[in-house]
PDB file of C-alpha atoms in Angstrom:
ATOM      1  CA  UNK A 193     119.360  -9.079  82.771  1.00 95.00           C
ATOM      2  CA  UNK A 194     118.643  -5.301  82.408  1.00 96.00           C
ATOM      3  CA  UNK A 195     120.110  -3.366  84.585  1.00 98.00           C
ATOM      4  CA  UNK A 196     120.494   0.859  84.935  1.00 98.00           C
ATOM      5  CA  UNK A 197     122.822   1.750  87.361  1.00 98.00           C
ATOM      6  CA  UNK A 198     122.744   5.575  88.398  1.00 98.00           C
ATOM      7  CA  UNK A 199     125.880   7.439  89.198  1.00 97.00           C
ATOM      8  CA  UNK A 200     125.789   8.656  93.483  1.00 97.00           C
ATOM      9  CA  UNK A 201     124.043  11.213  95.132  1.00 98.00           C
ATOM     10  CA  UNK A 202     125.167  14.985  95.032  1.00 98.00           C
ATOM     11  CA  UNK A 203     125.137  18.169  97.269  1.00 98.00           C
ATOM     12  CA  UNK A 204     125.693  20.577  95.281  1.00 98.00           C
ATOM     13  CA  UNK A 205     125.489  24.951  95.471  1.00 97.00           C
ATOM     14  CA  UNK A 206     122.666  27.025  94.434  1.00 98.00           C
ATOM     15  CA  UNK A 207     122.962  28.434  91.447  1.00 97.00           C
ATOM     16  CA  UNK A 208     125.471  25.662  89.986  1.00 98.00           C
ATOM     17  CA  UNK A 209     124.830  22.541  87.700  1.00 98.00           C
ATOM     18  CA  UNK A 210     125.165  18.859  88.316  1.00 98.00           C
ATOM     19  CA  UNK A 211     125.311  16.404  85.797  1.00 98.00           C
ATOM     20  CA  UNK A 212     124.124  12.761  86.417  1.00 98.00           C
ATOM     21  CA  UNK A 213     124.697   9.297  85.144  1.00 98.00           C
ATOM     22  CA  UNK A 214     122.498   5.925  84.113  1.00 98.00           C
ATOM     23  CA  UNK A 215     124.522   3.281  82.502  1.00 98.00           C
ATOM     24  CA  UNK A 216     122.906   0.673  80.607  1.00 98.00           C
ATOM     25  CA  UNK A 217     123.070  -2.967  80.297  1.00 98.00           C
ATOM     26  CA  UNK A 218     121.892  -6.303  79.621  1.00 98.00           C
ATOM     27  CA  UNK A 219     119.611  -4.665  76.499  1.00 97.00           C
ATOM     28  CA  UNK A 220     120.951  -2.705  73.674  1.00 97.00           C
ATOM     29  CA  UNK A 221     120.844   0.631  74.600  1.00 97.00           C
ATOM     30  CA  UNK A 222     120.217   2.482  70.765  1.00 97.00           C
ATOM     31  CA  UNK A 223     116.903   0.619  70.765  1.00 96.00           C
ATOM     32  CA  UNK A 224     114.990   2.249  73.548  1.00 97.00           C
ATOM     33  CA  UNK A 225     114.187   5.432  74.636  1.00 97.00           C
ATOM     34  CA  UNK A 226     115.140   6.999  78.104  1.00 98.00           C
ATOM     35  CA  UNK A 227     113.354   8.579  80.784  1.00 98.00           C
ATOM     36  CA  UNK A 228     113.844  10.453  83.165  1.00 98.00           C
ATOM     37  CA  UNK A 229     111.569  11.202  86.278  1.00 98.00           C
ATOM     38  CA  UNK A 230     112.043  13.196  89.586  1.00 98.00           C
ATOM     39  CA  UNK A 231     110.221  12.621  92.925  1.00 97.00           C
ATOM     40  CA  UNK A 232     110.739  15.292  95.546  1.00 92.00           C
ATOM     41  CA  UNK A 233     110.594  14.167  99.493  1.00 80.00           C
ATOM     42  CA  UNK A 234     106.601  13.518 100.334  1.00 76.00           C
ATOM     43  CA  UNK A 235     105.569  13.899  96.825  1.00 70.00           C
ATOM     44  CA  UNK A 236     104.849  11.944  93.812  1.00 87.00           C
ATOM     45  CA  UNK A 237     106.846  11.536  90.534  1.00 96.00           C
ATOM     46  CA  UNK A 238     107.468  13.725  87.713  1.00 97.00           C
ATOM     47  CA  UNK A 239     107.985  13.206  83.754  1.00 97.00           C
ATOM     48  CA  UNK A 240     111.069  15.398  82.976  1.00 98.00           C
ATOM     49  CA  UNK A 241     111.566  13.891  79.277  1.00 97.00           C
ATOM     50  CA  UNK A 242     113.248  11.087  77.154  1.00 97.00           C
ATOM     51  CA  UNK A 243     116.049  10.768  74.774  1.00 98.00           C
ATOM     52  CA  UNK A 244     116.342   8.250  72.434  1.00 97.00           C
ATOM     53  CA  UNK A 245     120.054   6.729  72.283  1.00 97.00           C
ATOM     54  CA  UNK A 246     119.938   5.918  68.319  1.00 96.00           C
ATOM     55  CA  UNK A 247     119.868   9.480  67.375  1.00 96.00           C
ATOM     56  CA  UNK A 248     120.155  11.008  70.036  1.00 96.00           C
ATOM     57  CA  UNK A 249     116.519  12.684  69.962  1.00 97.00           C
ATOM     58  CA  UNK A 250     114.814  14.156  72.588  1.00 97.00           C
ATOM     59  CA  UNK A 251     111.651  15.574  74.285  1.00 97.00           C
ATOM     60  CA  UNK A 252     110.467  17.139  77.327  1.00 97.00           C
ATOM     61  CA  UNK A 253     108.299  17.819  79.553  1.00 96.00           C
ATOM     62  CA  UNK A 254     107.620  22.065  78.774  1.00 96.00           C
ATOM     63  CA  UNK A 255     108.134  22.733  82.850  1.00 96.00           C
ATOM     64  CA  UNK A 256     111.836  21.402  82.657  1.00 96.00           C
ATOM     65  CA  UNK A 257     112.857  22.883  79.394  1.00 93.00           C
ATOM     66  CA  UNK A 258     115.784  25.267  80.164  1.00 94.00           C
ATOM     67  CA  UNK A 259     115.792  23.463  83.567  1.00 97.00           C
ATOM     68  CA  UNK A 260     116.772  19.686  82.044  1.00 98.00           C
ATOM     69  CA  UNK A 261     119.655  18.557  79.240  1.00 98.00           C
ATOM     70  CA  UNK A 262     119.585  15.053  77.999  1.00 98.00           C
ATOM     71  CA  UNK A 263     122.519  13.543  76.383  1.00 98.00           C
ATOM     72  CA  UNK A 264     123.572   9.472  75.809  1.00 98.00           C
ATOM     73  CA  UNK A 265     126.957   8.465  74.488  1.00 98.00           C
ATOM     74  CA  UNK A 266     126.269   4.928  72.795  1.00 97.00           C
ATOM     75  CA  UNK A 267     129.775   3.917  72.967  1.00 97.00           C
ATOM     76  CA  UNK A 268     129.529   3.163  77.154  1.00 98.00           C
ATOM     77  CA  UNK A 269     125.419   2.563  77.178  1.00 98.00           C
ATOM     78  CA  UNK A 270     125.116   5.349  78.993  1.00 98.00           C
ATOM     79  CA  UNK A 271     122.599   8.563  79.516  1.00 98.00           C
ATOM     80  CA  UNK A 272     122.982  11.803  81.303  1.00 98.00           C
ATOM     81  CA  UNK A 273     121.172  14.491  82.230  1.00 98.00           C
ATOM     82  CA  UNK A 274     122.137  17.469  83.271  1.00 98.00           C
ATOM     83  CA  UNK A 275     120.325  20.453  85.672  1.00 98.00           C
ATOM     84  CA  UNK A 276     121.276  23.821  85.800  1.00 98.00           C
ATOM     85  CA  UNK A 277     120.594  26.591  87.503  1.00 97.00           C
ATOM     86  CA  UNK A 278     119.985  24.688  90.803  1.00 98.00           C
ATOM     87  CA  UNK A 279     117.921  25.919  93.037  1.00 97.00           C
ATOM     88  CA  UNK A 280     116.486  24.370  96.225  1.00 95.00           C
ATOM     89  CA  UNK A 281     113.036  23.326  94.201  1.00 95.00           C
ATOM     90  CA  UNK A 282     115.542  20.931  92.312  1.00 97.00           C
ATOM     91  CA  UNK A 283     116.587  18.962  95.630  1.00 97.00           C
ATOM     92  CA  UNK A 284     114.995  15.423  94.736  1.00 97.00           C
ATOM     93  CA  UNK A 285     115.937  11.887  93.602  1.00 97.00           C
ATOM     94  CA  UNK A 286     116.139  11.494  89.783  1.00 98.00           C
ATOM     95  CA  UNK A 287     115.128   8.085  88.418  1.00 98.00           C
ATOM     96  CA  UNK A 288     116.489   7.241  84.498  1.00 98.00           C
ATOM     97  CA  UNK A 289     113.499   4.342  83.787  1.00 98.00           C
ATOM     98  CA  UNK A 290     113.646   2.273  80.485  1.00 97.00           C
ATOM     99  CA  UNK A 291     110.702   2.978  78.194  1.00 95.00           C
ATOM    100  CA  UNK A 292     109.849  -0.999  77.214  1.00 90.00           C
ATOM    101  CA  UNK A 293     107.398  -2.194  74.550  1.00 82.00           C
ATOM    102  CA  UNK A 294     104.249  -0.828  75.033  1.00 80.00           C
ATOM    103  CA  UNK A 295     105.401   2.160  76.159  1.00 88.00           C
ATOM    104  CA  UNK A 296     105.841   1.441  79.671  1.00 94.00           C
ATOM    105  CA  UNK A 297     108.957   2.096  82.172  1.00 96.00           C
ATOM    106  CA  UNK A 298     109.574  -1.520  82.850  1.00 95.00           C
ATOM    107  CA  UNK A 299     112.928  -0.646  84.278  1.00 97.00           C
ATOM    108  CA  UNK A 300     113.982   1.660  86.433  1.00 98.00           C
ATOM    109  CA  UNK A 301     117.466   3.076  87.994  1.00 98.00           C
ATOM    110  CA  UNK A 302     117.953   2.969  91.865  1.00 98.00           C
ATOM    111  CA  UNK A 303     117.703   6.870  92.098  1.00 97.00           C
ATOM    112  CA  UNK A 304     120.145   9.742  92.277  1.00 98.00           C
ATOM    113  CA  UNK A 305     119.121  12.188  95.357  1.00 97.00           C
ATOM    114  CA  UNK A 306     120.585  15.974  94.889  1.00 97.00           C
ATOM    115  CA  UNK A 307     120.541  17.855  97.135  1.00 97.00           C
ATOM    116  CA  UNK A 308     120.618  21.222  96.407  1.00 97.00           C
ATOM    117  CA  UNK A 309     122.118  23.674  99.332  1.00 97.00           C
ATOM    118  CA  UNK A 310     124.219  26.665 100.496  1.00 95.00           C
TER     119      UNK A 310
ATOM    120  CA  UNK B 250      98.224  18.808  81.134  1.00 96.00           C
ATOM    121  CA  UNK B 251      96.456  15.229  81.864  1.00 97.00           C
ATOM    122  CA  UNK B 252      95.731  15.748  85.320  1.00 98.00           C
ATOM    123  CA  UNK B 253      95.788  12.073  87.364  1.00 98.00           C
ATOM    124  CA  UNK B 254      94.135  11.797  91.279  1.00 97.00           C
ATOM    125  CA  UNK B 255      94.698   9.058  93.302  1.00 97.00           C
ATOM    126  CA  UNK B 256      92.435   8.298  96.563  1.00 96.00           C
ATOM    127  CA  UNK B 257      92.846   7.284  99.215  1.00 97.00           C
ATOM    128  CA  UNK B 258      95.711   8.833  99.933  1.00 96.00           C
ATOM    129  CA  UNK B 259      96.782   6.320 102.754  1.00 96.00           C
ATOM    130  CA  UNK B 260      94.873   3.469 103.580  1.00 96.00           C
ATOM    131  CA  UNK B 261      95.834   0.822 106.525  1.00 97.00           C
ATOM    132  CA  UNK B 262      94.710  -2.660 106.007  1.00 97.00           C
ATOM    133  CA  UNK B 263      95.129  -5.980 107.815  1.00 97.00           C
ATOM    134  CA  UNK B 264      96.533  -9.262 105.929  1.00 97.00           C
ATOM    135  CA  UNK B 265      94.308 -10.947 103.953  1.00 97.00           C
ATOM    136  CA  UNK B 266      91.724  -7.822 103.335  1.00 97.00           C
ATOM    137  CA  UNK B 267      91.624  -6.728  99.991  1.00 97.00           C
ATOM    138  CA  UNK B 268      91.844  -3.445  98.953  1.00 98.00           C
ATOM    139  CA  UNK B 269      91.292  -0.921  95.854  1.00 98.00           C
ATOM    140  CA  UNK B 270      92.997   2.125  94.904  1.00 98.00           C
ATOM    141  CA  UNK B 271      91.321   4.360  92.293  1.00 98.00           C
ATOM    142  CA  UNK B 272      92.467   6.824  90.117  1.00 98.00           C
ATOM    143  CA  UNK B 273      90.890   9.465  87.982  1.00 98.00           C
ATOM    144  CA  UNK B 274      91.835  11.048  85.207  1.00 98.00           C
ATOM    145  CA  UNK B 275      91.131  14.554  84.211  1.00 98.00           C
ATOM    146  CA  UNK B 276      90.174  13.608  80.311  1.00 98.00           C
ATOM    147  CA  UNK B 277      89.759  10.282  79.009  1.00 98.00           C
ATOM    148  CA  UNK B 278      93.411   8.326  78.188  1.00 98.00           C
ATOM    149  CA  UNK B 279      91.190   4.985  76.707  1.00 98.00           C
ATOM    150  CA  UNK B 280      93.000   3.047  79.155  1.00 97.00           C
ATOM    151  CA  UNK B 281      96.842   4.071  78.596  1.00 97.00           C
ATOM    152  CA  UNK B 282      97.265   3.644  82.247  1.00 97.00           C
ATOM    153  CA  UNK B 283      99.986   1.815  84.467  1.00 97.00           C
ATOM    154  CA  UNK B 284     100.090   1.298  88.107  1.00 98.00           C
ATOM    155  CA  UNK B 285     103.665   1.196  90.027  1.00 98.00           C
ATOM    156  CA  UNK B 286     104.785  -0.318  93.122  1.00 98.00           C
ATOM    157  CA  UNK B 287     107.144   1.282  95.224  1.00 97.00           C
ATOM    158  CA  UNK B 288     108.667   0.256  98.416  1.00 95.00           C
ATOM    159  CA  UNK B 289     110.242   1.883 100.630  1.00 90.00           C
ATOM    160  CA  UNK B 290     114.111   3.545  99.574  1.00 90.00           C
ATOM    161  CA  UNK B 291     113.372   1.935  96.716  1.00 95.00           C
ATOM    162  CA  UNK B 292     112.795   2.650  92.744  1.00 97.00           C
ATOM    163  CA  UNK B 293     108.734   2.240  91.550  1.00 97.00           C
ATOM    164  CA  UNK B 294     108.140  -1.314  89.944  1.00 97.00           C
ATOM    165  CA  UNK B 295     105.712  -1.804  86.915  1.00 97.00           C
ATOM    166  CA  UNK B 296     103.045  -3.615  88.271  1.00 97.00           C
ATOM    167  CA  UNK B 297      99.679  -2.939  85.731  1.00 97.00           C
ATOM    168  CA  UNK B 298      99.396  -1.818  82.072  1.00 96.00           C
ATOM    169  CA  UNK B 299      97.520  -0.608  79.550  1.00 96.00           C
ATOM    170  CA  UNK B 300      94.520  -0.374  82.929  1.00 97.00           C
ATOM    171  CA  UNK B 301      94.692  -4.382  83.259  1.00 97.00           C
ATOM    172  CA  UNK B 302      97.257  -6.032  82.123  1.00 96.00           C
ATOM    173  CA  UNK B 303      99.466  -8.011  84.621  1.00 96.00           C
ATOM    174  CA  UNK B 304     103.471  -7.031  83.977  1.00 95.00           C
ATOM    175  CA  UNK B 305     105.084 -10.748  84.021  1.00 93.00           C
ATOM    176  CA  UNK B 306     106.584 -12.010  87.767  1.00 95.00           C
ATOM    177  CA  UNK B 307     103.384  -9.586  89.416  1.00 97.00           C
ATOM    178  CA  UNK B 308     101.693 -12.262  92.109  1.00 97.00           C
ATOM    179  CA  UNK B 309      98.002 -12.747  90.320  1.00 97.00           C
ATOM    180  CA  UNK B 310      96.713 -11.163  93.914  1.00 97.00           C
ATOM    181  CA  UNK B 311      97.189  -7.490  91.899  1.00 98.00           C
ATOM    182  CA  UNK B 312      94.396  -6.605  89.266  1.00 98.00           C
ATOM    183  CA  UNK B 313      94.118  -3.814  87.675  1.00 98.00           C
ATOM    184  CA  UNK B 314      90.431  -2.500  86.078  1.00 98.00           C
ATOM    185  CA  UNK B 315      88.609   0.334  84.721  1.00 98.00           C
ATOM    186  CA  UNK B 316      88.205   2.700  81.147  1.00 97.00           C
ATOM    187  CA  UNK B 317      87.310   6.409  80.087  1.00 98.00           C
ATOM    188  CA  UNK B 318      88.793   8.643  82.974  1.00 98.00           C
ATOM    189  CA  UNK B 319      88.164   5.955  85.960  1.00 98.00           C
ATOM    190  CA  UNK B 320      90.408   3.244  86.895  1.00 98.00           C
ATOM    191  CA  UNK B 321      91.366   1.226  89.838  1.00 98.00           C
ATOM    192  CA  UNK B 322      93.797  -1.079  91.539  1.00 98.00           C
ATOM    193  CA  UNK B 323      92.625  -4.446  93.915  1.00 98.00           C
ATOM    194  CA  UNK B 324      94.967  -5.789  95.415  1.00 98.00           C
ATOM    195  CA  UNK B 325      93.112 -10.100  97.332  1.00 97.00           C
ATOM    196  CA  UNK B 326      94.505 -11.045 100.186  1.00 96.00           C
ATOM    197  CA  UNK B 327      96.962  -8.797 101.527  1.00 97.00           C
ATOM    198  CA  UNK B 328     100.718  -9.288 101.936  1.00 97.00           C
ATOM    199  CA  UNK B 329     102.665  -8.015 104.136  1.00 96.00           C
ATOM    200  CA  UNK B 330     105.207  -7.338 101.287  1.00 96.00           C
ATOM    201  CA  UNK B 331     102.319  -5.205  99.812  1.00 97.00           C
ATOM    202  CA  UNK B 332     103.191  -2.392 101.995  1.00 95.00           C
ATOM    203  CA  UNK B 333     104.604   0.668  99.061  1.00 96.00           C
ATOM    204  CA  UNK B 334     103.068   3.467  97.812  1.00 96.00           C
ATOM    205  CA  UNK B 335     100.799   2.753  94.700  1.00 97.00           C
ATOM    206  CA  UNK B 336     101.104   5.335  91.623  1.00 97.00           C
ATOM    207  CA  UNK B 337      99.018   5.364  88.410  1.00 98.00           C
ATOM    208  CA  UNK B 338     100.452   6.872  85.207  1.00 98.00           C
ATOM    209  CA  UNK B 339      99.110   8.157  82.173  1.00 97.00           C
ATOM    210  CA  UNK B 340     101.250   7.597  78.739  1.00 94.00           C
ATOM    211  CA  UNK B 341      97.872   8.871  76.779  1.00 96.00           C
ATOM    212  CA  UNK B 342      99.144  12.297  75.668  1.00 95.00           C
ATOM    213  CA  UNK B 343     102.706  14.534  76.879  1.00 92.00           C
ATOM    214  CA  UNK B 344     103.375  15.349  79.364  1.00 95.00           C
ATOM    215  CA  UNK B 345     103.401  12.355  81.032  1.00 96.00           C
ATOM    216  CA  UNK B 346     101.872  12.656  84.459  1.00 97.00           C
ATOM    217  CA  UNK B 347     101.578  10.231  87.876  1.00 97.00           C
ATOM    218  CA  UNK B 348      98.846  10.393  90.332  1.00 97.00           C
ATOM    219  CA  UNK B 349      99.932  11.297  93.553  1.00 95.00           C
ATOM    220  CA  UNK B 350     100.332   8.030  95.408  1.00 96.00           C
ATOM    221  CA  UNK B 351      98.520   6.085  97.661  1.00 97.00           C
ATOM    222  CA  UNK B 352     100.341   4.995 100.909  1.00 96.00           C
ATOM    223  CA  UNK B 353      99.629   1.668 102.199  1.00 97.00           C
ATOM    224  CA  UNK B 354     100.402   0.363 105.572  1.00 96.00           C
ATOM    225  CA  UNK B 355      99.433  -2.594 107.784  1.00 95.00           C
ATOM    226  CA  UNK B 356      96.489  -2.345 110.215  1.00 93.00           C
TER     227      UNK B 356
END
């Protein structure tokens, strides 16, 4: 069955990066794209962009650009994304969410909360 | 930016009421909209697409209507296991964008 299991929460310093994990399975990972989404404490959820695995192409959302680096390393099924910069504005859970057929996220990671503080 | 708004923003029902959940878009997305379950501590679930399309293993309870910039979420005969917050999504045009979530609690 598909599953995307996300690496485990950070606390990490202002100003620093963190880089997080979502590793694949149960589908083959070059065939769909990746998302990932971030839902701050109380509010709803974000689009922060996609890569797709096969080439390793990617888009996003214009208010993370800068903010937001997606990579995937086919060899382990596995996407990152990386946030730099941190500031307390990025203190949230990311989800990675499989974009299925039809262009829908039919499956989603369990969440990564950072937590961004001094 | 597509611009999504959900209402109510919390609702409180009692089991067996049914209950709707709308959600307006700010330009029409010709019905390139999903709604998402999410319980508590937990990651949303794909409930609705494409505005009414059940996603397979969804109890037939949850329908999903609606087209242009106006759509909405019934939910018969309410569950206890019902209880989540309720997003829509639009995959019309990037960025992608979520309504805001409807909480939904037990009377």
């Amino acid at each position: 069955q598909v599953q995307l299991q996300q690496s485990g929460a950070e606390l990490v310093k202002p100003g620093s990066s963190v880089k997080i994990s979502c590793k694949a399975s149960g589908y083959t990972f070059t065939s769909y794209d990746m998302h990932w989404i971030k839902q701050q404490p109380g509010n709803g959820l974000e689009w922060i962009g996609w890569i797709y695995p096969g080439n390793g192409n990617t888009k996003y959302n214009q208010k993370f650009n800068g903010k937001a680096t997606l990579t995937a390393d086919k060899s382990s099924s596995t996407a990152y994304m990386q946030l730099s910069s941190l500031t307390s504005e990025d203190s949230a859970v990311y989800f990675c969410a499989r974009l299925g057929t039809g262009s829908w996220f039919d499956y989603w990671g369990q969440g990564v909360m950072v937590t961004v503080s001094s | 930016d597509i611009q999504m708004t959900q209402s109510p923003a919390s609702l409180s029902a009692s089991l067996g009421e049914t209950v709707t959940i709308e959600c307006l878009a700010s330009e029409d997305i010709y019905s390139n909209l999903a709604w998402y379950q999410q319980k508590p501590g937990k990651s949303p679930q794909l409930l609705i697409y494409y505005a009414n399309s059940l996603n397979d293993g969804v109890p037939s309870r949850f329908s999903g209507s609606g087209s242009g910039t106006q759509y909405s979420l019934k939910i018969n005969s309410l569950q206890s296991e019902d209880v989540s917050i309720y997003f829509c999504q639009q995959n019309y045009d990037s960025p992608w964008t979520f309504g805001g979530g409807t909480k939904l609690e037990l009377k």
